[in-house]
Coordinates of C-alpha atoms in Angstrom, one line a residue:
M7 CA 69.8 -1.7 -132.4
F8 CA 71.4 1.7 -133.1
K9 CA 74.2 2.5 -130.6
K10 CA 76.2 5.7 -130.1
T11 CA 79.0 6.1 -127.5
F12 CA 80.1 9.3 -125.7
H13 CA 83.2 9.6 -123.6
I14 CA 82.5 12.5 -121.2
A15 CA 82.8 13.3 -117.6
F16 CA 79.3 13.6 -116.0
Q17 CA 77.8 14.0 -112.6
N18 CA 75.3 11.6 -111.2
Q19 CA 73.0 14.5 -110.5
S20 CA 72.8 15.1 -114.2
I21 CA 71.3 11.6 -114.6
L22 CA 68.6 12.5 -112.1
N23 CA 68.0 15.9 -113.8
L24 CA 67.7 14.2 -117.2
A25 CA 65.2 11.6 -115.9
Y26 CA 63.1 14.3 -114.3
Q27 CA 62.4 15.7 -117.7
F28 CA 60.4 12.5 -118.4
S29 CA 59.1 11.8 -114.9
H30 CA 55.5 12.7 -115.9
L31 CA 55.4 9.8 -118.5
P32 CA 54.1 6.4 -117.6
G33 CA 56.7 3.7 -118.1
L34 CA 59.8 5.7 -117.3
C35 CA 62.5 3.5 -115.8
L36 CA 65.7 4.6 -114.0
L37 CA 68.0 2.1 -112.5
Y38 CA 70.5 4.3 -110.6
S39 CA 73.8 3.5 -109.0
G40 CA 74.4 6.2 -106.4
G41 CA 77.4 6.6 -104.2
N42 CA 80.9 5.2 -104.7
Y43 CA 80.3 1.5 -104.2
A44 CA 82.2 -1.4 -105.8
S45 CA 79.0 -3.3 -106.4
S46 CA 77.9 -1.2 -109.3
S47 CA 78.8 1.8 -111.3
L48 CA 76.1 1.4 -114.0
S49 CA 72.9 3.4 -114.3
F50 CA 70.2 3.0 -117.0
L51 CA 67.6 5.5 -118.1
S52 CA 64.9 4.0 -120.3
I53 CA 62.1 6.1 -122.0
F54 CA 59.1 5.3 -124.2
P55 CA 58.1 1.7 -123.5
K56 CA 57.1 -0.2 -126.7
K57 CA 56.7 -3.8 -125.6
E58 CA 55.7 -5.3 -122.2
I59 CA 55.6 -8.6 -120.4
L60 CA 53.0 -8.9 -117.7
L61 CA 53.2 -11.9 -115.4
E62 CA 50.2 -13.4 -113.7
S63 CA 49.5 -16.5 -111.7
S64 CA 49.5 -19.0 -114.6
N65 CA 53.1 -20.4 -115.0
P66 CA 54.8 -17.0 -114.5
W67 CA 58.4 -18.2 -114.7
Q68 CA 57.7 -20.3 -117.9
N69 CA 55.9 -17.3 -119.4
L70 CA 58.8 -15.0 -118.7
H71 CA 61.2 -17.4 -120.3
K72 CA 59.0 -17.7 -123.4
K73 CA 58.4 -14.0 -123.9
L74 CA 61.9 -12.6 -123.3
T75 CA 63.6 -11.7 -126.6
P76 CA 67.3 -10.8 -127.1
H77 CA 66.8 -7.1 -126.3
Y78 CA 67.1 -4.9 -123.2
W79 CA 64.3 -5.5 -120.7
F80 CA 63.7 -3.6 -117.5
G81 CA 61.3 -4.3 -114.7
Y82 CA 60.5 -6.1 -111.5
L83 CA 59.5 -9.4 -109.9
S84 CA 57.1 -8.9 -106.9
Y85 CA 57.8 -10.8 -103.7
E86 CA 54.7 -12.9 -104.4
M87 CA 56.4 -14.3 -107.6
G88 CA 58.5 -16.3 -105.1
A89 CA 55.4 -18.5 -104.5
F90 CA 56.1 -20.1 -107.9
S91 CA 59.9 -20.5 -107.6
D92 CA 60.0 -24.0 -106.4
E93 CA 59.4 -26.4 -109.2
E94 CA 57.6 -29.0 -107.1
K95 CA 55.3 -26.8 -105.0
V96 CA 53.3 -23.6 -105.5
L97 CA 53.1 -21.8 -102.1
A98 CA 50.1 -19.9 -100.8
Y99 CA 50.5 -16.2 -101.4
K100 CA 48.5 -13.0 -100.9
K101 CA 46.9 -11.6 -104.0
S102 CA 48.0 -8.1 -105.1
D103 CA 46.5 -5.4 -107.3
I104 CA 49.8 -5.1 -109.2
P105 CA 51.2 -7.8 -111.5
L106 CA 53.5 -10.6 -110.2
G107 CA 56.1 -9.2 -112.6
H108 CA 56.3 -6.4 -115.2
F109 CA 59.0 -6.0 -117.8
Q110 CA 59.3 -3.5 -120.6
R111 CA 61.3 -3.0 -123.8
Y112 CA 62.1 0.6 -124.6
L113 CA 62.7 2.8 -127.7
I114 CA 65.5 4.7 -125.9
T115 CA 67.9 3.4 -123.3
I116 CA 70.9 5.3 -122.0
K117 CA 73.6 3.4 -120.1
F118 CA 75.9 5.5 -117.8
D119 CA 79.1 4.1 -116.4
S120 CA 80.4 6.5 -113.7
K121 CA 83.8 4.7 -113.3
S122 CA 84.8 5.0 -117.0
N123 CA 82.8 8.2 -117.8
L124 CA 81.3 6.2 -120.7
I125 CA 77.7 6.8 -121.9
E126 CA 76.1 4.5 -124.4
L127 CA 72.9 5.5 -126.2
F128 CA 70.7 2.7 -127.6
I129 CA 67.8 3.2 -130.0
D130 CA 65.7 0.2 -130.6
E131 CA 65.1 0.5 -134.4
E132 CA 62.6 -2.3 -134.4
C133 CA 60.2 -0.2 -132.5
K134 CA 57.7 2.1 -134.2
T135 CA 58.4 5.8 -133.6
S136 CA 56.0 8.8 -133.5
L137 CA 57.0 12.2 -134.7
E138 CA 57.2 13.4 -131.1
E139 CA 59.4 10.5 -130.1
Q140 CA 61.7 11.1 -133.1
K141 CA 62.3 14.6 -131.9
W142 CA 63.5 13.2 -128.6
V143 CA 65.7 10.7 -130.4
D144 CA 67.3 13.6 -132.3
R145 CA 67.8 15.4 -129.0
F146 CA 69.5 12.4 -127.4
L147 CA 72.0 12.3 -130.2
K148 CA 73.4 15.5 -128.8
L149 CA 73.3 14.2 -125.2
P150 CA 76.6 15.7 -124.0
D151 CA 75.3 19.2 -124.7
W152 CA 72.0 18.4 -123.0
L153 CA 73.7 17.1 -119.8
K154 CA 75.8 20.3 -119.6
E155 CA 72.5 22.3 -119.7
L156 CA 71.1 20.3 -116.8
Q157 CA 74.1 20.8 -114.5
G158 CA 73.2 22.7 -111.3
Y159 CA 69.5 22.0 -111.8
S160 CA 67.9 21.5 -108.4
L161 CA 65.2 19.0 -107.5
N162 CA 63.4 19.7 -104.2
S163 CA 60.1 19.7 -102.4
T164 CA 58.9 20.3 -98.9
M165 CA 55.3 19.1 -98.8
P166 CA 54.3 17.4 -95.5
C167 CA 53.3 13.7 -95.3
Q168 CA 50.5 12.3 -93.1
L169 CA 50.8 8.8 -91.6
L170 CA 47.5 6.9 -92.0
K171 CA 48.3 3.5 -90.8
K172 CA 51.2 1.8 -89.0
M173 CA 51.8 -1.5 -87.2
D174 CA 52.1 -0.8 -83.5
F175 CA 54.7 -2.4 -81.3
V176 CA 52.2 -4.7 -79.5
D177 CA 51.2 -6.4 -82.8
Y178 CA 54.8 -6.6 -83.9
E179 CA 55.8 -8.2 -80.5
K180 CA 53.0 -10.9 -80.9
K181 CA 54.3 -11.8 -84.4
C182 CA 57.9 -12.0 -83.1
K183 CA 56.7 -14.4 -80.3
K184 CA 54.9 -16.6 -82.8
I185 CA 58.0 -16.9 -85.0
K186 CA 60.2 -17.7 -82.0
E187 CA 57.7 -20.5 -81.2
Y188 CA 58.3 -22.0 -84.7
I189 CA 62.0 -21.7 -84.1
L190 CA 61.9 -23.5 -80.8
E191 CA 59.8 -26.2 -82.5
G192 CA 62.5 -26.7 -85.1
D193 CA 60.6 -25.5 -88.1
V194 CA 63.0 -22.7 -89.0
Y195 CA 66.2 -21.0 -87.8
Q196 CA 65.3 -17.5 -88.8
V197 CA 62.4 -15.6 -90.4
N198 CA 62.4 -12.1 -91.9
L199 CA 59.4 -10.2 -90.4
T200 CA 58.3 -7.0 -92.0
H201 CA 55.7 -4.4 -91.2
E202 CA 53.9 -1.8 -93.3
S203 CA 52.9 1.8 -92.8
I204 CA 50.7 3.8 -95.2
A205 CA 51.1 7.5 -95.6
K206 CA 49.1 10.2 -97.5
T207 CA 51.3 12.5 -99.6
A208 CA 51.0 14.8 -102.6
L209 CA 54.7 14.6 -103.1
S210 CA 55.9 13.7 -106.6
P211 CA 57.3 10.2 -106.4
F212 CA 60.3 11.2 -108.5
L213 CA 61.2 14.1 -106.2
V214 CA 61.0 11.6 -103.3
F215 CA 63.4 9.3 -105.3
A216 CA 65.7 12.3 -106.0
R217 CA 65.8 13.2 -102.3
L218 CA 66.6 9.6 -101.3
A219 CA 69.3 9.4 -104.0
A220 CA 70.9 12.5 -102.6
K221 CA 70.4 11.7 -98.9
N222 CA 71.2 8.0 -99.0
P223 CA 72.9 7.0 -102.3
S224 CA 72.7 3.3 -102.9
P225 CA 74.1 1.1 -105.7
F226 CA 70.8 -0.6 -106.7
S227 CA 68.3 2.2 -106.7
A228 CA 65.3 2.2 -109.0
Y229 CA 62.4 4.4 -110.2
I230 CA 59.7 2.8 -112.3
S231 CA 56.5 4.6 -113.1
H232 CA 53.3 2.9 -114.4
E233 CA 49.9 4.2 -115.1
N234 CA 48.4 3.2 -111.7
Y235 CA 51.5 2.9 -109.5
T236 CA 55.1 4.0 -109.1
I237 CA 58.0 2.1 -107.5
V238 CA 60.8 4.0 -105.7
S239 CA 63.7 2.0 -104.4
T240 CA 67.1 2.8 -102.8
S241 CA 68.3 -0.8 -102.3
P242 CA 71.8 -1.5 -101.1
E243 CA 71.5 -5.3 -101.8
R244 CA 72.2 -7.4 -104.9
L245 CA 70.2 -10.5 -105.4
L246 CA 72.1 -11.8 -108.5
L247 CA 74.4 -10.6 -111.2
K248 CA 75.2 -12.5 -114.3
Q249 CA 78.0 -11.4 -116.7
G250 CA 78.9 -14.1 -119.2
D251 CA 79.5 -17.2 -117.0
F252 CA 80.2 -15.1 -113.8
L253 CA 77.5 -15.1 -111.1
Q254 CA 77.4 -13.0 -107.9
T255 CA 75.0 -12.6 -105.0
K256 CA 75.7 -10.3 -102.1
P257 CA 73.3 -11.1 -99.2
I258 CA 73.0 -8.5 -96.4
K259 CA 72.3 -9.5 -92.8
G260 CA 73.3 -7.5 -89.8
S261 CA 73.0 -3.7 -89.4
I262 CA 74.0 -1.1 -86.9
K263 CA 73.1 2.6 -86.5
R264 CA 75.4 5.2 -87.8
D265 CA 75.3 8.8 -86.5
E266 CA 77.5 11.8 -85.6
F267 CA 77.6 10.8 -81.9
T268 CA 79.4 7.4 -82.3
C269 CA 82.7 6.6 -84.0
D270 CA 82.2 4.4 -87.2
K271 CA 85.1 2.2 -86.1
K272 CA 83.4 1.4 -82.8
Q273 CA 80.1 0.5 -84.6
E274 CA 81.9 -1.5 -87.2
N275 CA 83.7 -3.5 -84.5
S276 CA 80.4 -4.0 -82.6
L277 CA 78.8 -5.4 -85.8
L278 CA 81.7 -7.6 -86.7
T279 CA 81.9 -9.1 -83.3
S280 CA 78.2 -9.6 -82.8
I281 CA 77.6 -13.3 -82.4
K282 CA 73.9 -12.9 -83.3
D283 CA 74.5 -10.9 -86.5
R284 CA 77.4 -13.2 -87.6
A285 CA 75.2 -16.2 -87.1
E286 CA 72.3 -14.7 -89.1
L287 CA 74.6 -13.8 -92.0
A288 CA 76.3 -17.2 -92.0
M289 CA 73.0 -18.9 -92.3
I290 CA 71.9 -16.8 -95.2
T291 CA 75.3 -17.0 -96.9
D292 CA 75.1 -20.8 -96.7
L293 CA 71.6 -20.7 -98.2
A294 CA 72.9 -18.6 -101.1
R295 CA 75.8 -20.9 -101.6
N296 CA 73.4 -23.9 -101.8
D297 CA 71.0 -22.2 -104.1
L298 CA 73.8 -21.2 -106.5
G299 CA 75.7 -24.5 -106.1
K300 CA 72.8 -26.6 -107.4
L301 CA 73.2 -25.1 -110.8
S302 CA 76.8 -23.8 -111.0
E303 CA 80.0 -25.5 -112.2
V304 CA 81.4 -28.0 -109.6
N305 CA 83.8 -26.4 -107.1
S306 CA 83.2 -22.9 -108.6
I307 CA 81.6 -21.4 -105.5
K308 CA 83.8 -18.7 -103.8
T309 CA 82.7 -16.8 -100.7
K310 CA 83.9 -13.6 -99.0
P311 CA 82.1 -13.4 -95.7
F312 CA 81.6 -10.6 -93.1
L313 CA 82.2 -7.5 -95.3
L314 CA 81.0 -4.0 -94.3
E315 CA 79.3 -1.2 -96.3
K316 CA 78.5 2.2 -94.9
Y317 CA 75.4 4.2 -95.8
E318 CA 74.1 7.5 -94.5
N319 CA 72.3 6.2 -91.4
I320 CA 73.4 2.6 -91.1
I321 CA 76.3 0.2 -91.5
H322 CA 75.5 -3.2 -93.1
M323 CA 77.3 -6.5 -92.9
L324 CA 77.2 -8.7 -96.0
S325 CA 78.8 -11.6 -97.8
E326 CA 79.9 -12.0 -101.4
V327 CA 79.2 -15.3 -103.1
N328 CA 80.6 -15.9 -106.6
A329 CA 80.1 -18.9 -108.9
T330 CA 80.6 -20.0 -112.5
A331 CA 77.4 -20.6 -114.6
K332 CA 76.9 -23.7 -116.7
K333 CA 76.3 -22.9 -120.4
E334 CA 73.6 -25.5 -120.8
I335 CA 71.4 -23.9 -118.1
S336 CA 69.0 -21.1 -118.9
P337 CA 70.1 -17.8 -117.2
L338 CA 66.6 -17.4 -115.8
E339 CA 67.0 -20.7 -113.9
Y340 CA 69.7 -19.1 -111.8
L341 CA 67.4 -16.1 -111.0
R342 CA 64.6 -18.5 -110.1
A343 CA 66.8 -20.6 -107.9
L344 CA 67.7 -17.5 -105.7
F345 CA 64.3 -15.8 -105.8
P346 CA 63.1 -14.5 -103.4
G347 CA 66.3 -13.8 -101.6
G348 CA 67.2 -15.7 -98.4
S349 CA 67.9 -12.4 -96.5
I350 CA 64.3 -11.3 -96.8
T351 CA 62.6 -14.7 -96.2
G352 CA 64.7 -16.9 -93.8
C353 CA 66.1 -20.3 -93.4
P354 CA 65.0 -22.9 -94.5
K355 CA 63.5 -20.7 -97.3
L356 CA 60.3 -22.5 -98.2
R357 CA 59.2 -23.0 -94.6
A358 CA 60.0 -19.3 -93.8
Q359 CA 57.9 -18.2 -96.8
E360 CA 55.0 -20.3 -95.4
I361 CA 55.3 -18.7 -92.0
I362 CA 55.5 -15.2 -93.5
F363 CA 52.3 -15.9 -95.4
E364 CA 50.6 -17.0 -92.2
I365 CA 51.9 -14.2 -89.9
E366 CA 52.1 -11.1 -92.1
K367 CA 48.7 -11.6 -93.7
R368 CA 49.3 -9.1 -96.5
A369 CA 51.0 -8.8 -99.9
R370 CA 54.5 -7.3 -99.9
H371 CA 54.1 -6.3 -103.6
V372 CA 57.4 -5.2 -105.1
Y373 CA 59.0 -4.8 -101.6
T374 CA 61.5 -7.6 -101.0
G375 CA 61.0 -8.7 -104.6
S376 CA 63.6 -7.7 -107.2
I377 CA 64.1 -4.9 -109.7
G378 CA 66.6 -5.1 -112.5
Y379 CA 67.4 -5.6 -116.2
L380 CA 68.2 -8.3 -118.7
T381 CA 70.5 -7.7 -121.8
P382 CA 70.4 -9.0 -125.3
E383 CA 73.4 -11.3 -124.3
Q384 CA 71.2 -12.8 -121.6
D385 CA 73.2 -11.1 -118.8
F386 CA 71.3 -9.5 -116.0
D387 CA 71.5 -7.7 -112.6
F388 CA 68.8 -7.7 -110.0
N389 CA 68.5 -6.1 -106.6
I390 CA 66.6 -7.2 -103.6
A391 CA 63.9 -4.5 -103.3
I392 CA 64.4 -3.4 -99.7
R393 CA 64.1 0.4 -98.9
T394 CA 61.4 0.3 -101.5
L395 CA 58.2 2.4 -101.7
L396 CA 55.0 1.8 -103.6
F397 CA 53.0 4.9 -104.6
Q398 CA 49.3 4.5 -105.6
K399 CA 47.2 7.5 -106.1
E400 CA 48.1 9.8 -103.2
Q401 CA 49.2 7.1 -100.8
V402 CA 52.6 5.5 -100.3
S403 CA 53.3 2.1 -98.8
I404 CA 56.4 2.0 -96.5
Q405 CA 57.6 -1.5 -95.6
L406 CA 60.5 -2.3 -93.3
G407 CA 61.8 -5.5 -91.6
G408 CA 64.5 -7.7 -90.3
A409 CA 65.4 -11.2 -89.2
I410 CA 63.9 -12.9 -86.2
V411 CA 66.1 -15.6 -84.6
A412 CA 65.9 -17.5 -81.3
D413 CA 67.6 -14.8 -79.2
S414 CA 65.9 -11.8 -80.9
T415 CA 64.1 -9.2 -78.8
A416 CA 61.1 -7.6 -80.3
Q417 CA 62.0 -4.1 -79.2
A418 CA 65.5 -4.3 -80.6
E419 CA 64.3 -5.7 -83.9
Y420 CA 61.5 -3.2 -84.2
Y421 CA 63.8 -0.2 -83.7
E422 CA 66.4 -1.6 -86.0
S423 CA 63.8 -1.8 -88.8
L424 CA 62.9 1.8 -88.2
Q425 CA 66.5 2.8 -88.3
K426 CA 66.7 1.3 -91.8
G427 CA 63.8 3.6 -92.8
M428 CA 65.2 6.8 -91.5
S429 CA 66.2 8.2 -94.9
I430 CA 62.8 7.3 -96.2
F431 CA 61.0 9.1 -93.4
Q432 CA 63.1 12.1 -94.0
A433 CA 62.6 12.1 -97.8
L434 CA 58.8 11.9 -97.2
N435 CA 58.9 14.8 -94.7
L436 CA 57.4 12.4 -92.2
D437 CA 57.6 13.2 -88.5
Y438 CA 58.9 9.7 -87.7
R439 CA 60.2 10.5 -84.2
N440 CA 56.8 11.3 -82.9
E441 CA 54.9 8.8 -85.0
F442 CA 57.0 5.8 -84.0
C443 CA 58.3 7.1 -80.7
F444 CA 61.8 6.9 -82.2
S445 CA 64.8 7.6 -80.0

């Protein structure tokens, strides 16, 4: 692996502008840390995929373990991959027209660290290179000059978007009622219920991503293009980070609207003192502690509960759970133990997944799965793919959701889920206020 390091000040917009030059190419991957969040300062731009791992329904976790080599790999795990996470039981799941997981190894990867102003260029010399690709390699060797050229470049689009399908409130209310029946019967304590809208758009997926990155910068954003579909994510949530023997998960549960009419401090206090939201987060935090604790060093679990993070339209409450990994356990086993995240399934997790399958009656695809990377040193960082869009042909799938507990009201949960999607609606030029009767 050839590596070249540059110590230069750069703007995050320059990363987007650089990625845009290649946005027409299938396989482009951009993992983007926007905003000034402590969770992550790293962004990765990967171009020209040379190897791939496609995961299907036959032993997907085992196949991923076998096929991963000590290189950089970038990709996703769909929500449906979670049906195979339990070692004793394969859950029922909805079939999807995209793979359960898809990872790629690239000729060129650029790692940006916005805190240290460090840029690292990696060229995978084991990969065959065409003459055209070699020209790009030569260009990247002069990356600082190229980034200067791209400063001030503007990415914009104003095409309208037409909503084709949405879940109406009556359907949502029925599903909430059914979940609450399961809660009263003692099956579960909470279930994450999601709903899907489909819109028609001619917008470039990358321009939608760029608008989201500008409007609602998030630490775990991602853009991945494939031949038949494109993933756009502006996730604020980390599923699992591994750095050496350090492990960290940061589950989010509890949200409140943020706008120019209400003081942030007032909203923060409302969220922190909400018995319902604190109970939801406590349950999911305990679930994460248990999932990590089964495989981590004894007494290594440390928790920081009830933290707040502010985004453009919303304030989130979250916890931080840290642990120490055991050397004898495969890194993928930690990822498998937490996947899918408790914040987007429920508690207990397996029963919540079964109820989600019964009630939602559709594949979630990449939404509420995970997007991330693995390094040659077997470290990794994966998000929970919320605020995530799936583009196929000229349609885009918009999925939103939230936790249902015993004292949830369908109307409040429905509108909270729409609040989470405000930046998405705006980026798509979707008239969400009329379409969803939003107020």
